[in-house]
PDB file of C-alpha atoms in Angstrom:
ATOM      1  CA  UNK O 286      32.047  11.353  14.259  1.00  0.00           C
ATOM      2  CA  UNK O 287      28.532  12.716  14.834  1.00  0.00           C
ATOM      3  CA  UNK O 288      28.585  16.095  16.583  1.00  0.00           C
ATOM      4  CA  UNK O 289      26.241  16.477  19.529  1.00  0.00           C
ATOM      5  CA  UNK O 290      23.823  19.366  19.413  1.00  0.00           C
ATOM      6  CA  UNK O 291      24.472  21.984  22.097  1.00  0.00           C
ATOM      7  CA  UNK O 292      21.695  21.738  24.725  1.00  0.00           C
ATOM      8  CA  UNK O 293      19.137  24.544  24.658  1.00  0.00           C
ATOM      9  CA  UNK O 294      19.984  25.657  28.198  1.00  0.00           C
ATOM     10  CA  UNK O 295      23.655  26.042  27.208  1.00  0.00           C
ATOM     11  CA  UNK O 296      22.799  28.147  24.153  1.00  0.00           C
ATOM     12  CA  UNK O 297      20.617  30.425  26.313  1.00  0.00           C
ATOM     13  CA  UNK O 298      23.342  30.606  28.954  1.00  0.00           C
ATOM     14  CA  UNK O 299      25.856  31.710  26.297  1.00  0.00           C
ATOM     15  CA  UNK O 300      23.405  34.268  24.893  1.00  0.00           C
ATOM     16  CA  UNK O 301      22.855  35.843  28.316  1.00  0.00           C
ATOM     17  CA  UNK O 302      26.581  35.786  29.043  1.00  0.00           C
ATOM     18  CA  UNK O 303      27.307  37.691  25.846  1.00  0.00           C
ATOM     19  CA  UNK O 304      24.585  40.230  26.614  1.00  0.00           C
ATOM     20  CA  UNK O 305      26.294  40.902  29.943  1.00  0.00           C
ATOM     21  CA  UNK O 306      29.660  41.194  28.170  1.00  0.00           C
ATOM     22  CA  UNK O 307      28.280  43.759  25.724  1.00  0.00           C
ATOM     23  CA  UNK O 308      26.669  45.864  28.410  1.00  0.00           C
ATOM     24  CA  UNK O 309      23.152  45.060  27.231  1.00  0.00           C
ATOM     25  CA  UNK O 310      22.661  44.088  30.859  1.00  0.00           C
ATOM     26  CA  UNK O 311      24.801  45.992  33.376  1.00  0.00           C
ATOM     27  CA  UNK O 312      25.594  45.399  37.031  1.00  0.00           C
ATOM     28  CA  UNK O 313      22.468  45.624  39.219  1.00  0.00           C
ATOM     29  CA  UNK O 314      20.117  45.317  36.220  1.00  0.00           C
ATOM     30  CA  UNK O 315      17.066  43.130  36.753  1.00  0.00           C
ATOM     31  CA  UNK O 316      16.948  40.629  33.895  1.00  0.00           C
ATOM     32  CA  UNK O 317      13.649  39.287  32.475  1.00  0.00           C
ATOM     33  CA  UNK O 318      11.736  36.752  34.529  1.00  0.00           C
ATOM     34  CA  UNK O 319      12.000  33.016  33.904  1.00  0.00           C
ATOM     35  CA  UNK O 320       8.546  33.109  32.327  1.00  0.00           C
ATOM     36  CA  UNK O 321       9.510  35.980  29.996  1.00  0.00           C
ATOM     37  CA  UNK O 322      12.729  34.219  28.974  1.00  0.00           C
ATOM     38  CA  UNK O 323      10.864  30.940  28.449  1.00  0.00           C
ATOM     39  CA  UNK O 324       8.452  32.724  26.089  1.00  0.00           C
ATOM     40  CA  UNK O 325      11.288  34.503  24.275  1.00  0.00           C
ATOM     41  CA  UNK O 326      13.273  31.312  23.613  1.00  0.00           C
ATOM     42  CA  UNK O 327      10.233  29.028  23.320  1.00  0.00           C
ATOM     43  CA  UNK O 328      11.489  26.621  25.993  1.00  0.00           C
ATOM     44  CA  UNK O 329      10.328  25.462  29.429  1.00  0.00           C
ATOM     45  CA  UNK O 330      11.028  27.365  32.640  1.00  0.00           C
ATOM     46  CA  UNK O 331      13.073  24.357  33.767  1.00  0.00           C
ATOM     47  CA  UNK O 332      15.425  24.949  30.813  1.00  0.00           C
ATOM     48  CA  UNK O 333      15.679  28.662  31.666  1.00  0.00           C
ATOM     49  CA  UNK O 334      16.351  27.921  35.310  1.00  0.00           C
ATOM     50  CA  UNK O 335      19.165  25.552  34.341  1.00  0.00           C
ATOM     51  CA  UNK O 336      20.741  28.255  32.166  1.00  0.00           C
ATOM     52  CA  UNK O 337      20.487  30.834  34.945  1.00  0.00           C
ATOM     53  CA  UNK O 338      21.827  28.420  37.582  1.00  0.00           C
ATOM     54  CA  UNK O 339      25.237  28.286  35.870  1.00  0.00           C
ATOM     55  CA  UNK O 340      25.504  32.093  35.692  1.00  0.00           C
ATOM     56  CA  UNK O 341      24.459  32.336  39.335  1.00  0.00           C
ATOM     57  CA  UNK O 342      27.114  29.778  40.287  1.00  0.00           C
ATOM     58  CA  UNK O 343      29.709  31.805  38.358  1.00  0.00           C
ATOM     59  CA  UNK O 344      28.760  34.867  40.382  1.00  0.00           C
ATOM     60  CA  UNK O 345      27.475  36.795  37.353  1.00  0.00           C
ATOM     61  CA  UNK O 346      23.838  36.738  38.476  1.00  0.00           C
ATOM     62  CA  UNK O 347      22.149  36.732  41.876  1.00  0.00           C
ATOM     63  CA  UNK O 348      18.596  35.801  42.782  1.00  0.00           C
ATOM     64  CA  UNK O 349      16.567  37.881  45.245  1.00  0.00           C
ATOM     65  CA  UNK O 350      13.554  36.022  46.575  1.00  0.00           C
ATOM     66  CA  UNK O 351      10.286  37.698  45.640  1.00  0.00           C
ATOM     67  CA  UNK O 352      12.050  40.261  43.435  1.00  0.00           C
ATOM     68  CA  UNK O 353      13.939  38.595  40.590  1.00  0.00           C
ATOM     69  CA  UNK O 354      17.410  37.930  39.198  1.00  0.00           C
ATOM     70  CA  UNK O 355      20.011  40.696  39.033  1.00  0.00           C
ATOM     71  CA  UNK O 356      23.344  41.085  37.249  1.00  0.00           C
ATOM     72  CA  UNK O 357      25.977  40.668  39.943  1.00  0.00           C
ATOM     73  CA  UNK O 358      29.208  41.309  38.031  1.00  0.00           C
ATOM     74  CA  UNK O 359      30.376  42.549  34.655  1.00  0.00           C
ATOM     75  CA  UNK O 360      32.523  40.394  32.369  1.00  0.00           C
ATOM     76  CA  UNK O 361      35.972  41.537  31.288  1.00  0.00           C
ATOM     77  CA  UNK O 362      35.972  42.553  27.624  1.00  0.00           C
ATOM     78  CA  UNK O 363      38.725  42.730  25.042  1.00  0.00           C
ATOM     79  CA  UNK O 364      38.727  45.140  22.101  1.00  0.00           C
ATOM     80  CA  UNK O 365      39.668  43.834  18.685  1.00  0.00           C
ATOM     81  CA  UNK O 366      41.112  45.743  15.765  1.00  0.00           C
ATOM     82  CA  UNK O 367      38.812  46.700  12.922  1.00  0.00           C
ATOM     83  CA  UNK O 368      37.540  43.889  10.768  1.00  0.00           C
ATOM     84  CA  UNK O 369      37.472  44.208   7.009  1.00  0.00           C
ATOM     85  CA  UNK O 370      33.940  44.967   5.824  1.00  0.00           C
ATOM     86  CA  UNK O 371      31.941  42.136   4.287  1.00  0.00           C
ATOM     87  CA  UNK O 372      31.833  43.750   0.815  1.00  0.00           C
ATOM     88  CA  UNK O 373      35.606  44.273   0.708  1.00  0.00           C
ATOM     89  CA  UNK O 374      36.321  40.786   2.006  1.00  0.00           C
ATOM     90  CA  UNK O 375      34.054  39.098  -0.544  1.00  0.00           C
ATOM     91  CA  UNK O 376      35.582  41.102  -3.413  1.00  0.00           C
ATOM     92  CA  UNK O 377      39.068  40.103  -2.213  1.00  0.00           C
ATOM     93  CA  UNK O 378      37.905  36.480  -2.398  1.00  0.00           C
ATOM     94  CA  UNK O 379      37.117  36.989  -6.081  1.00  0.00           C
ATOM     95  CA  UNK O 380      33.361  36.730  -5.514  1.00  0.00           C
ATOM     96  CA  UNK O 381      30.531  39.194  -6.151  1.00  0.00           C
ATOM     97  CA  UNK O 382      28.849  40.632  -3.031  1.00  0.00           C
ATOM     98  CA  UNK O 383      25.139  41.353  -2.901  1.00  0.00           C
ATOM     99  CA  UNK O 384      22.997  42.650  -0.034  1.00  0.00           C
ATOM    100  CA  UNK O 385      19.253  42.407   0.469  1.00  0.00           C
ATOM    101  CA  UNK O 386      17.665  44.715   3.056  1.00  0.00           C
ATOM    102  CA  UNK O 387      14.688  42.758   4.386  1.00  0.00           C
ATOM    103  CA  UNK O 388      13.649  45.204   7.141  1.00  0.00           C
ATOM    104  CA  UNK O 389      14.200  48.938   7.694  1.00  0.00           C
ATOM    105  CA  UNK O 390      12.270  51.002  10.229  1.00  0.00           C
ATOM    106  CA  UNK O 391      12.619  53.636  12.940  1.00  0.00           C
ATOM    107  CA  UNK O 392      12.003  52.584  16.549  1.00  0.00           C
ATOM    108  CA  UNK O 393      12.407  54.071  20.008  1.00  0.00           C
ATOM    109  CA  UNK O 394      15.560  52.797  21.704  1.00  0.00           C
ATOM    110  CA  UNK O 395      15.021  50.411  24.595  1.00  0.00           C
ATOM    111  CA  UNK O 396      17.176  51.035  27.661  1.00  0.00           C
ATOM    112  CA  UNK O 397      19.431  48.099  26.731  1.00  0.00           C
ATOM    113  CA  UNK O 398      20.070  49.153  23.125  1.00  0.00           C
ATOM    114  CA  UNK O 399      20.406  52.802  24.203  1.00  0.00           C
ATOM    115  CA  UNK O 400      23.226  51.846  26.575  1.00  0.00           C
ATOM    116  CA  UNK O 401      25.153  50.063  23.848  1.00  0.00           C
ATOM    117  CA  UNK O 402      24.738  52.955  21.377  1.00  0.00           C
ATOM    118  CA  UNK O 403      25.445  55.561  24.111  1.00  0.00           C
ATOM    119  CA  UNK O 404      22.018  57.148  23.617  1.00  0.00           C
ATOM    120  CA  UNK O 405      19.087  57.971  25.866  1.00  0.00           C
ATOM    121  CA  UNK O 406      16.200  55.588  26.293  1.00  0.00           C
ATOM    122  CA  UNK O 407      13.507  56.462  23.765  1.00  0.00           C
ATOM    123  CA  UNK O 408      15.865  58.128  21.280  1.00  0.00           C
ATOM    124  CA  UNK O 409      15.007  57.261  17.650  1.00  0.00           C
ATOM    125  CA  UNK O 410      17.049  54.416  16.213  1.00  0.00           C
ATOM    126  CA  UNK O 411      17.137  52.567  12.920  1.00  0.00           C
ATOM    127  CA  UNK O 412      16.365  48.859  13.037  1.00  0.00           C
ATOM    128  CA  UNK O 413      17.351  46.980   9.923  1.00  0.00           C
ATOM    129  CA  UNK O 414      18.007  43.441   8.759  1.00  0.00           C
ATOM    130  CA  UNK O 415      20.333  42.528   5.933  1.00  0.00           C
ATOM    131  CA  UNK O 416      21.043  39.280   4.087  1.00  0.00           C
ATOM    132  CA  UNK O 417      24.593  39.238   2.733  1.00  0.00           C
ATOM    133  CA  UNK O 418      25.403  37.132  -0.301  1.00  0.00           C
ATOM    134  CA  UNK O 419      28.542  36.089  -2.172  1.00  0.00           C
ATOM    135  CA  UNK O 420      27.513  35.239  -5.732  1.00  0.00           C
ATOM    136  CA  UNK O 421      24.291  33.312  -5.094  1.00  0.00           C
ATOM    137  CA  UNK O 422      25.229  31.915  -1.676  1.00  0.00           C
ATOM    138  CA  UNK O 423      23.823  33.395   1.538  1.00  0.00           C
ATOM    139  CA  UNK O 424      26.797  34.001   3.859  1.00  0.00           C
ATOM    140  CA  UNK O 425      25.451  36.268   6.626  1.00  0.00           C
ATOM    141  CA  UNK O 426      22.251  37.315   8.357  1.00  0.00           C
ATOM    142  CA  UNK O 427      22.525  40.698  10.083  1.00  0.00           C
ATOM    143  CA  UNK O 428      20.279  42.561  12.514  1.00  0.00           C
ATOM    144  CA  UNK O 429      21.443  46.113  13.299  1.00  0.00           C
ATOM    145  CA  UNK O 430      20.597  49.157  15.402  1.00  0.00           C
ATOM    146  CA  UNK O 431      21.889  52.697  14.662  1.00  0.00           C
ATOM    147  CA  UNK O 432      21.200  56.251  15.870  1.00  0.00           C
ATOM    148  CA  UNK O 433      18.795  58.234  13.677  1.00  0.00           C
ATOM    149  CA  UNK O 434      19.934  61.652  14.966  1.00  0.00           C
ATOM    150  CA  UNK O 435      23.586  60.911  14.155  1.00  0.00           C
ATOM    151  CA  UNK O 436      22.743  59.383  10.762  1.00  0.00           C
ATOM    152  CA  UNK O 437      19.621  61.141   9.406  1.00  0.00           C
ATOM    153  CA  UNK O 438      20.441  60.304   5.791  1.00  0.00           C
ATOM    154  CA  UNK O 439      20.568  56.530   6.264  1.00  0.00           C
ATOM    155  CA  UNK O 440      18.539  54.653   3.642  1.00  0.00           C
ATOM    156  CA  UNK O 441      17.921  51.224   2.163  1.00  0.00           C
ATOM    157  CA  UNK O 442      20.011  52.222  -0.857  1.00  0.00           C
ATOM    158  CA  UNK O 443      23.045  52.978   1.337  1.00  0.00           C
ATOM    159  CA  UNK O 444      22.583  49.718   3.241  1.00  0.00           C
ATOM    160  CA  UNK O 445      22.564  47.715   0.008  1.00  0.00           C
ATOM    161  CA  UNK O 446      26.228  48.674  -0.374  1.00  0.00           C
ATOM    162  CA  UNK O 447      29.165  48.734   2.049  1.00  0.00           C
ATOM    163  CA  UNK O 448      28.282  50.484   5.297  1.00  0.00           C
ATOM    164  CA  UNK O 449      31.972  50.845   6.210  1.00  0.00           C
ATOM    165  CA  UNK O 450      32.896  52.356   2.854  1.00  0.00           C
ATOM    166  CA  UNK O 451      30.013  54.822   3.076  1.00  0.00           C
ATOM    167  CA  UNK O 452      31.093  56.117   6.477  1.00  0.00           C
ATOM    168  CA  UNK O 453      34.790  56.286   5.687  1.00  0.00           C
ATOM    169  CA  UNK O 454      34.747  57.483   2.062  1.00  0.00           C
ATOM    170  CA  UNK O 455      31.501  59.460   1.786  1.00  0.00           C
ATOM    171  CA  UNK O 456      31.153  60.872   5.292  1.00  0.00           C
ATOM    172  CA  UNK O 457      34.856  60.890   6.110  1.00  0.00           C
ATOM    173  CA  UNK O 458      34.348  59.278   9.523  1.00  0.00           C
ATOM    174  CA  UNK O 459      37.036  56.731  10.289  1.00  0.00           C
ATOM    175  CA  UNK O 460      36.203  53.508  12.077  1.00  0.00           C
ATOM    176  CA  UNK O 461      38.419  53.045  15.126  1.00  0.00           C
ATOM    177  CA  UNK O 462      37.735  49.454  16.181  1.00  0.00           C
ATOM    178  CA  UNK O 463      35.160  46.702  16.498  1.00  0.00           C
ATOM    179  CA  UNK O 464      34.190  45.149  19.809  1.00  0.00           C
ATOM    180  CA  UNK O 465      32.597  41.755  19.475  1.00  0.00           C
ATOM    181  CA  UNK O 466      31.639  38.563  21.234  1.00  0.00           C
ATOM    182  CA  UNK O 467      31.328  35.221  19.490  1.00  0.00           C
ATOM    183  CA  UNK O 468      28.953  32.416  20.417  1.00  0.00           C
ATOM    184  CA  UNK O 469      28.748  28.932  18.930  1.00  0.00           C
ATOM    185  CA  UNK O 470      25.095  28.103  18.260  1.00  0.00           C
ATOM    186  CA  UNK O 471      22.868  25.791  16.305  1.00  0.00           C
ATOM    187  CA  UNK O 472      20.577  27.459  13.762  1.00  0.00           C
ATOM    188  CA  UNK O 473      16.873  27.974  14.248  1.00  0.00           C
ATOM    189  CA  UNK O 474      14.589  26.115  11.864  1.00  0.00           C
ATOM    190  CA  UNK O 475      14.202  29.263   9.752  1.00  0.00           C
ATOM    191  CA  UNK O 476      17.945  29.972   9.641  1.00  0.00           C
ATOM    192  CA  UNK O 477      18.739  26.359   8.767  1.00  0.00           C
ATOM    193  CA  UNK O 478      16.356  26.573   5.801  1.00  0.00           C
ATOM    194  CA  UNK O 479      17.911  29.851   4.614  1.00  0.00           C
ATOM    195  CA  UNK O 480      21.446  28.449   4.890  1.00  0.00           C
ATOM    196  CA  UNK O 481      20.341  25.061   3.513  1.00  0.00           C
ATOM    197  CA  UNK O 482      21.934  23.215   6.409  1.00  0.00           C
ATOM    198  CA  UNK O 483      20.794  20.832   9.122  1.00  0.00           C
ATOM    199  CA  UNK O 484      19.606  22.230  12.458  1.00  0.00           C
ATOM    200  CA  UNK O 485      22.401  20.140  14.010  1.00  0.00           C
ATOM    201  CA  UNK O 486      25.085  22.028  12.059  1.00  0.00           C
ATOM    202  CA  UNK O 487      27.172  24.288  14.350  1.00  0.00           C
ATOM    203  CA  UNK O 488      27.412  27.922  13.242  1.00  0.00           C
ATOM    204  CA  UNK O 489      28.522  31.131  14.947  1.00  0.00           C
ATOM    205  CA  UNK O 490      26.762  34.267  16.103  1.00  0.00           C
ATOM    206  CA  UNK O 491      28.759  37.500  16.426  1.00  0.00           C
ATOM    207  CA  UNK O 492      27.505  40.456  18.447  1.00  0.00           C
ATOM    208  CA  UNK O 493      29.437  43.474  17.181  1.00  0.00           C
ATOM    209  CA  UNK O 494      29.744  47.118  18.301  1.00  0.00           C
ATOM    210  CA  UNK O 495      31.544  49.404  15.825  1.00  0.00           C
ATOM    211  CA  UNK O 496      33.307  52.426  17.322  1.00  0.00           C
ATOM    212  CA  UNK O 497      34.161  55.571  15.327  1.00  0.00           C
ATOM    213  CA  UNK O 498      37.250  57.669  15.992  1.00  0.00           C
ATOM    214  CA  UNK O 499      35.037  60.617  17.016  1.00  0.00           C
ATOM    215  CA  UNK O 500      33.829  58.587  19.990  1.00  0.00           C
ATOM    216  CA  UNK O 501      30.388  57.749  18.587  1.00  0.00           C
ATOM    217  CA  UNK O 502      29.039  54.242  18.112  1.00  0.00           C
ATOM    218  CA  UNK O 503      28.333  53.499  14.448  1.00  0.00           C
ATOM    219  CA  UNK O 504      26.000  50.624  15.191  1.00  0.00           C
ATOM    220  CA  UNK O 505      25.288  47.467  17.131  1.00  0.00           C
ATOM    221  CA  UNK O 506      24.924  44.410  14.899  1.00  0.00           C
ATOM    222  CA  UNK O 507      24.201  40.752  15.510  1.00  0.00           C
ATOM    223  CA  UNK O 508      25.533  38.541  12.713  1.00  0.00           C
ATOM    224  CA  UNK O 509      24.730  34.895  12.116  1.00  0.00           C
ATOM    225  CA  UNK O 510      27.398  33.301   9.930  1.00  0.00           C
ATOM    226  CA  UNK O 511      26.809  30.457   7.520  1.00  0.00           C
ATOM    227  CA  UNK O 512      29.985  28.876   8.874  1.00  0.00           C
ATOM    228  CA  UNK O 513      30.020  26.118   6.265  1.00  0.00           C
ATOM    229  CA  UNK O 514      30.725  28.806   3.661  1.00  0.00           C
ATOM    230  CA  UNK O 515      32.001  31.863   5.545  1.00  0.00           C
ATOM    231  CA  UNK O 516      34.352  31.632   8.527  1.00  0.00           C
ATOM    232  CA  UNK O 517      35.066  34.514  10.907  1.00  0.00           C
ATOM    233  CA  UNK O 518      38.637  35.702  10.320  1.00  0.00           C
ATOM    234  CA  UNK O 519      40.567  38.514  11.951  1.00  0.00           C
ATOM    235  CA  UNK O 520      44.134  39.491  12.745  1.00  0.00           C
ATOM    236  CA  UNK O 521      45.091  40.924  16.133  1.00  0.00           C
ATOM    237  CA  UNK O 522      47.744  43.650  15.949  1.00  0.00           C
TER     238      UNK O 522
END
């Protein structure tokens, strides 16, 4: 059976829904305009309007004429126990993990990212992208944000290894739990090429917030899984 590609408006609807779940957008926040969203996702305003219509009908967004679209309600969230780190999981599978850090820079935190990391707007944050391999196969694409003030020693060398192991074994800071939302998506043209799959192949995107036992947020990471090779797996306790 040929699987139908998820419509663009539905993918955008799911993306916005997950951003509300994570607290990227909070109640009474004004979300970007239809034009701004159309430019961001490279679609028509009609497609954006269709995505927003469903969230308005669900009572999660409300439109104010002449002003914009606001978040009306938050979405109930569930916390999940800690996931095994990628490096540990790949080793347990009998494969050899490898990480390439393709971007690493310091930025000023936007209000949305600052909320997730429990920082102030404008605080310095690390922005980094990692490509996670098992043997020669690309399994994960990661984009992460992390506080600079709380982690001044962070480096590309550290990020080439296991982030979880570094925090728990080197810094002695235990990870309490992960909070994540999962969205089924179809890959962009670039992602499809990297994963060597068709753009019609369903994959998953995981937005993950890692909480430390000391109450700090370790990081906020968006992962795109090459689901043909690497499935999300966790155990609820």
